[in-house]
Amino acid sequence: MSNGLRKIELLAPAKNLECGIAAIYHGADAVYIGAAQFGARQTAGNSTDDIAELTRYAHQFGAAVYVTVNTIVYEKELAALEHLLKQLVEMGVDAILVQDMAVLEIYKKLKAEYMTRGYRMPALHASTQTDNRSADKVKWLKENGFERVVLARELSLEEITDIHKAHPDVELEAFVHGALCVSYSGACYASQYFFNRSANRGECAQFCRMAFDLKDSDGETLIEDSYLLSLKDMCQLDRLGDLLEAGVCSLKIEGRLKDANYVKNVVATYSEALNAYIAKHTGKYCRSSYGRCTYTFTPALEKTFNRGFTHYFFNGRQKDISSFNTPKAMGEYVGYVKEIRRGSFNVAGTAMFANGDGLCFFNRQKKLEGFRVNRVENNRLFPLTMPKNLEPGMALYRNNDIEFERAMQGKTATRKLQVRFVVDVVNGKLTFTATDECGRSANVVLKETPEKAQKSQHDNIVKQLEKLGNTVWTANEISINNSADEFFIPSSRLAAVRRELLEALEDTPVSNHTDKQAVGETATNSINANNTVYADTINIANVANTTAQNYYAAHGVKNAPTAFELNSDYKAGSTTAPSAVPPLMTCRYCLRYALGYCVKNGGKRPTWHEPLHLEAKNGIRVRLAFNCAKCQMEVYAE
């Protein structure tokens, strides 16, 4: 809380240092970034030097940096894990995202060492990879030292509200935007089974974005060559207020594989929406970091990579959450083809086009085709190569807006902290004070006694103090008291005073960092070694080292299953019977429901014979099981 206001955080992804800085500059209150190892996006690793630089940059705005150490860890990697955790503590990151409980155990050991040396320990956040979908799971995580829990993407508003009511002292982080995994996070082993690439090790091969035929037990093809497990992208832009009212404190944007332009546009869009909501609810919320952003472009989500948008399960189970026809980005709808004439066509719609635009459409076979615009004459477009399957009446989508991409190049935003200067005469000495919106203050007292000026120096004092140039500050007020402007102060001296004040502000830590972490520093003291938890609230088959195994055993989880990745029989082509392999995916998404055949929810009674199977052109075949008691779909090896 800050002055009675609840702090709200917009959390952005950082593929690298460039993306992290772009996120902060465009309005993020925090960023999450992966180190060179142990992050759930293996191709988005970063050096500790870059993470340290990002941390320094973020902290000047009171923004936070969270590092993803959220893969499962093998026994031989524990020493490297400990080394990384030491580095993260020493560079002052704000939190560590965790899946493997070996991280927690090593953290506890390091805490005893580093706090005696005066270090501020980062908070512990339970990654969505720990599969956090119940109040019982949140309770177990809280009792084991986690300050924040990243909720499963599949939860509804009602479920989030109930979790917060049950555990109001736990920070809740919820995804609001980006790609959706069809399986519960941490419970997907399809990539490991078929491609020897572990999703729990940051190597997901995107099995769910493959095309499949849907067949019944008689071998009849019900649907052919469709992306039956591919979901649209989440977008909760219009539900931010509901999330805040439900108790969520951190609004998370997905996308650690996305480029800087994606980060800029999405962060700016959500930051403006969040500011607008807070402004309408004065006295209730505030942003968790400082600074005001201005943009050189108009944020627009439809201009950035998306597969179409969905609220997912936020409003309960919905049918239109999947994207059967393509796993790729369609972009924004721009009109339909009106008339085709040899190598050109015109478009019915209000969109403006530019040479180089990328357009796409669904052909008669419902396959996505794309092409590039070579020339534009009003609403008549001349493609580089005329698509042979394009026909009048077909809808057009723009997945590459060349003008928008040009607008996104270079510096597209500024973020400034407001600072107030006071010039005064105290005990006969000229005194300069600077106080910024973060609450930091600096003071300079002139040792020399300046001479009286022939005319007021007010305008020159204001002029010199306002020269803040490329710094992170902008002067919102300059007060000159007790006739301080009657004294002559050379412009060069005023400039030196200004630099001294700003350097002192820069060297002063932003207080909300220390305040926020005070909770994290004491959280693990409340660990109850005798607490118990039902085994089904813990990820199945994700224990990859003896440290984690022993931790679970000591904290109420007996015989936690060994990681799927460590069982050599759990792979395609092994002699192990598929029936002995655990579910490759556990999904709240249900294909039977999506097709309108869930009798439990008012759908038609299926005419096919189950079990249903998915078959890919490369020979991969899986069996679908509909667990109606839990209202979920499970995918099994076949």
PDB file of N, CA and C in Angstrom, residues 142-179:
ATOM      1  N   LYS A 142       2.508 -20.257  -0.177  1.00  0.00           N
ATOM      2  CA  LYS A 142       2.682 -19.195   0.822  1.00  0.00           C
ATOM      3  C   LYS A 142       3.421 -19.721   2.045  1.00  0.00           C
ATOM      4  N   GLU A 143       3.000 -20.882   2.536  1.00  0.00           N
ATOM      5  CA  GLU A 143       3.617 -21.450   3.735  1.00  0.00           C
ATOM      6  C   GLU A 143       5.055 -21.874   3.498  1.00  0.00           C
ATOM      7  N   ASN A 144       5.429 -21.994   2.224  1.00  0.00           N
ATOM      8  CA  ASN A 144       6.798 -22.362   1.896  1.00  0.00           C
ATOM      9  C   ASN A 144       7.636 -21.183   1.428  1.00  0.00           C
ATOM     10  N   GLY A 145       7.151 -19.969   1.672  1.00  0.00           N
ATOM     11  CA  GLY A 145       8.010 -18.804   1.512  1.00  0.00           C
ATOM     12  C   GLY A 145       7.800 -17.962   0.289  1.00  0.00           C
ATOM     13  N   PHE A 146       6.814 -18.260  -0.523  1.00  0.00           N
ATOM     14  CA  PHE A 146       6.594 -17.472  -1.731  1.00  0.00           C
ATOM     15  C   PHE A 146       5.727 -16.258  -1.426  1.00  0.00           C
ATOM     16  N   GLU A 147       6.224 -15.113  -1.804  1.00  0.00           N
ATOM     17  CA  GLU A 147       5.496 -13.861  -1.598  1.00  0.00           C
ATOM     18  C   GLU A 147       4.432 -13.662  -2.662  1.00  0.00           C
ATOM     19  N   ARG A 148       4.706 -14.153  -3.868  1.00  0.00           N
ATOM     20  CA  ARG A 148       3.772 -13.971  -4.978  1.00  0.00           C
ATOM     21  C   ARG A 148       3.561 -15.292  -5.694  1.00  0.00           C
ATOM     22  N   VAL A 149       2.352 -15.454  -6.240  1.00  0.00           N
ATOM     23  CA  VAL A 149       2.007 -16.639  -7.024  1.00  0.00           C
ATOM     24  C   VAL A 149       1.513 -16.174  -8.392  1.00  0.00           C
ATOM     25  N   VAL A 150       2.110 -16.728  -9.441  1.00  0.00           N
ATOM     26  CA  VAL A 150       1.666 -16.449 -10.804  1.00  0.00           C
ATOM     27  C   VAL A 150       0.578 -17.458 -11.150  1.00  0.00           C
ATOM     28  N   LEU A 151      -0.631 -16.969 -11.317  1.00  0.00           N
ATOM     29  CA  LEU A 151      -1.789 -17.844 -11.477  1.00  0.00           C
ATOM     30  C   LEU A 151      -1.815 -18.515 -12.848  1.00  0.00           C
ATOM     31  N   ALA A 152      -2.435 -19.691 -12.891  1.00  0.00           N
ATOM     32  CA  ALA A 152      -2.656 -20.379 -14.164  1.00  0.00           C
ATOM     33  C   ALA A 152      -3.493 -19.498 -15.077  1.00  0.00           C
ATOM     34  N   ARG A 153      -3.178 -19.537 -16.361  1.00  0.00           N
ATOM     35  CA  ARG A 153      -3.894 -18.719 -17.335  1.00  0.00           C
ATOM     36  C   ARG A 153      -5.365 -19.105 -17.443  1.00  0.00           C
ATOM     37  N   GLU A 154      -5.681 -20.341 -17.083  1.00  0.00           N
ATOM     38  CA  GLU A 154      -7.015 -20.877 -17.304  1.00  0.00           C
ATOM     39  C   GLU A 154      -8.065 -20.411 -16.298  1.00  0.00           C
ATOM     40  N   LEU A 155      -7.691 -19.690 -15.266  1.00  0.00           N
ATOM     41  CA  LEU A 155      -8.639 -19.356 -14.207  1.00  0.00           C
ATOM     42  C   LEU A 155      -9.661 -18.319 -14.648  1.00  0.00           C
ATOM     43  N   SER A 156     -10.842 -18.453 -14.096  1.00  0.00           N
ATOM     44  CA  SER A 156     -11.911 -17.481 -14.347  1.00  0.00           C
ATOM     45  C   SER A 156     -11.807 -16.345 -13.340  1.00  0.00           C
ATOM     46  N   LEU A 157     -12.544 -15.278 -13.604  1.00  0.00           N
ATOM     47  CA  LEU A 157     -12.586 -14.152 -12.672  1.00  0.00           C
ATOM     48  C   LEU A 157     -13.076 -14.614 -11.307  1.00  0.00           C
ATOM     49  N   GLU A 158     -14.090 -15.453 -11.280  1.00  0.00           N
ATOM     50  CA  GLU A 158     -14.629 -15.946 -10.017  1.00  0.00           C
ATOM     51  C   GLU A 158     -13.586 -16.753  -9.240  1.00  0.00           C
ATOM     52  N   GLU A 159     -12.834 -17.586  -9.940  1.00  0.00           N
ATOM     53  CA  GLU A 159     -11.811 -18.394  -9.270  1.00  0.00           C
ATOM     54  C   GLU A 159     -10.687 -17.533  -8.723  1.00  0.00           C
ATOM     55  N   ILE A 160     -10.285 -16.522  -9.480  1.00  0.00           N
ATOM     56  CA  ILE A 160      -9.251 -15.601  -8.999  1.00  0.00           C
ATOM     57  C   ILE A 160      -9.736 -14.868  -7.753  1.00  0.00           C
ATOM     58  N   THR A 161     -10.971 -14.414  -7.790  1.00  0.00           N
ATOM     59  CA  THR A 161     -11.552 -13.714  -6.636  1.00  0.00           C
ATOM     60  C   THR A 161     -11.553 -14.601  -5.397  1.00  0.00           C
ATOM     61  N   ASP A 162     -11.933 -15.858  -5.569  1.00  0.00           N
ATOM     62  CA  ASP A 162     -11.987 -16.778  -4.435  1.00  0.00           C
ATOM     63  C   ASP A 162     -10.596 -17.047  -3.859  1.00  0.00           C
ATOM     64  N   ILE A 163      -9.607 -17.169  -4.715  1.00  0.00           N
ATOM     65  CA  ILE A 163      -8.231 -17.386  -4.234  1.00  0.00           C
ATOM     66  C   ILE A 163      -7.761 -16.196  -3.424  1.00  0.00           C
ATOM     67  N   HIS A 164      -8.043 -14.995  -3.913  1.00  0.00           N
ATOM     68  CA  HIS A 164      -7.625 -13.796  -3.179  1.00  0.00           C
ATOM     69  C   HIS A 164      -8.344 -13.698  -1.835  1.00  0.00           C
ATOM     70  N   LYS A 165      -9.609 -14.018  -1.806  1.00  0.00           N
ATOM     71  CA  LYS A 165     -10.350 -13.973  -0.542  1.00  0.00           C
ATOM     72  C   LYS A 165      -9.783 -14.976   0.463  1.00  0.00           C
ATOM     73  N   ALA A 166      -9.354 -16.132  -0.039  1.00  0.00           N
ATOM     74  CA  ALA A 166      -8.798 -17.155   0.848  1.00  0.00           C
ATOM     75  C   ALA A 166      -7.411 -16.778   1.354  1.00  0.00           C
ATOM     76  N   HIS A 167      -6.644 -16.035   0.545  1.00  0.00           N
ATOM     77  CA  HIS A 167      -5.261 -15.690   0.911  1.00  0.00           C
ATOM     78  C   HIS A 167      -4.964 -14.246   0.506  1.00  0.00           C
ATOM     79  N   PRO A 168      -5.581 -13.286   1.186  1.00  0.00           N
ATOM     80  CA  PRO A 168      -5.424 -11.878   0.794  1.00  0.00           C
ATOM     81  C   PRO A 168      -4.019 -11.329   0.989  1.00  0.00           C
ATOM     82  N   ASP A 169      -3.177 -12.048   1.764  1.00  0.00           N
ATOM     83  CA  ASP A 169      -1.825 -11.563   2.010  1.00  0.00           C
ATOM     84  C   ASP A 169      -0.824 -12.063   0.973  1.00  0.00           C
ATOM     85  N   VAL A 170      -1.275 -12.827  -0.011  1.00  0.00           N
ATOM     86  CA  VAL A 170      -0.397 -13.312  -1.072  1.00  0.00           C
ATOM     87  C   VAL A 170      -0.588 -12.452  -2.313  1.00  0.00           C
ATOM     88  N   GLU A 171       0.508 -11.965  -2.885  1.00  0.00           N
ATOM     89  CA  GLU A 171       0.419 -11.215  -4.127  1.00  0.00           C
ATOM     90  C   GLU A 171       0.024 -12.164  -5.254  1.00  0.00           C
ATOM     91  N   LEU A 172      -0.952 -11.751  -6.063  1.00  0.00           N
ATOM     92  CA  LEU A 172      -1.407 -12.560  -7.181  1.00  0.00           C
ATOM     93  C   LEU A 172      -1.043 -11.874  -8.498  1.00  0.00           C
ATOM     94  N   GLU A 173      -0.424 -12.644  -9.370  1.00  0.00           N
ATOM     95  CA  GLU A 173      -0.025 -12.161 -10.693  1.00  0.00           C
ATOM     96  C   GLU A 173      -0.828 -12.932 -11.725  1.00  0.00           C
ATOM     97  N   ALA A 174      -1.440 -12.222 -12.668  1.00  0.00           N
ATOM     98  CA  ALA A 174      -2.268 -12.873 -13.676  1.00  0.00           C
ATOM     99  C   ALA A 174      -1.866 -12.411 -15.071  1.00  0.00           C
ATOM    100  N   PHE A 175      -1.857 -13.344 -16.004  1.00  0.00           N
ATOM    101  CA  PHE A 175      -1.584 -12.998 -17.395  1.00  0.00           C
ATOM    102  C   PHE A 175      -2.753 -12.204 -17.967  1.00  0.00           C
ATOM    103  N   VAL A 176      -2.419 -11.182 -18.756  1.00  0.00           N
ATOM    104  CA  VAL A 176      -3.467 -10.383 -19.389  1.00  0.00           C
ATOM    105  C   VAL A 176      -3.345 -10.365 -20.903  1.00  0.00           C
ATOM    106  N   HIS A 177      -2.200 -10.765 -21.435  1.00  0.00           N
ATOM    107  CA  HIS A 177      -2.016 -10.637 -22.887  1.00  0.00           C
ATOM    108  C   HIS A 177      -0.965 -11.613 -23.391  1.00  0.00           C
ATOM    109  N   GLY A 178      -1.222 -12.157 -24.586  1.00  0.00           N
ATOM    110  CA  GLY A 178      -0.214 -12.935 -25.276  1.00  0.00           C
ATOM    111  C   GLY A 178      -0.612 -14.364 -25.564  1.00  0.00           C
ATOM    112  N   ALA A 179       0.353 -15.126 -26.051  1.00  0.00           N
ATOM    113  CA  ALA A 179       0.116 -16.498 -26.495  1.00  0.00           C
ATOM    114  C   ALA A 179      -0.358 -17.381 -25.350  1.00  0.00           C
TER     115      ALA A 179
END
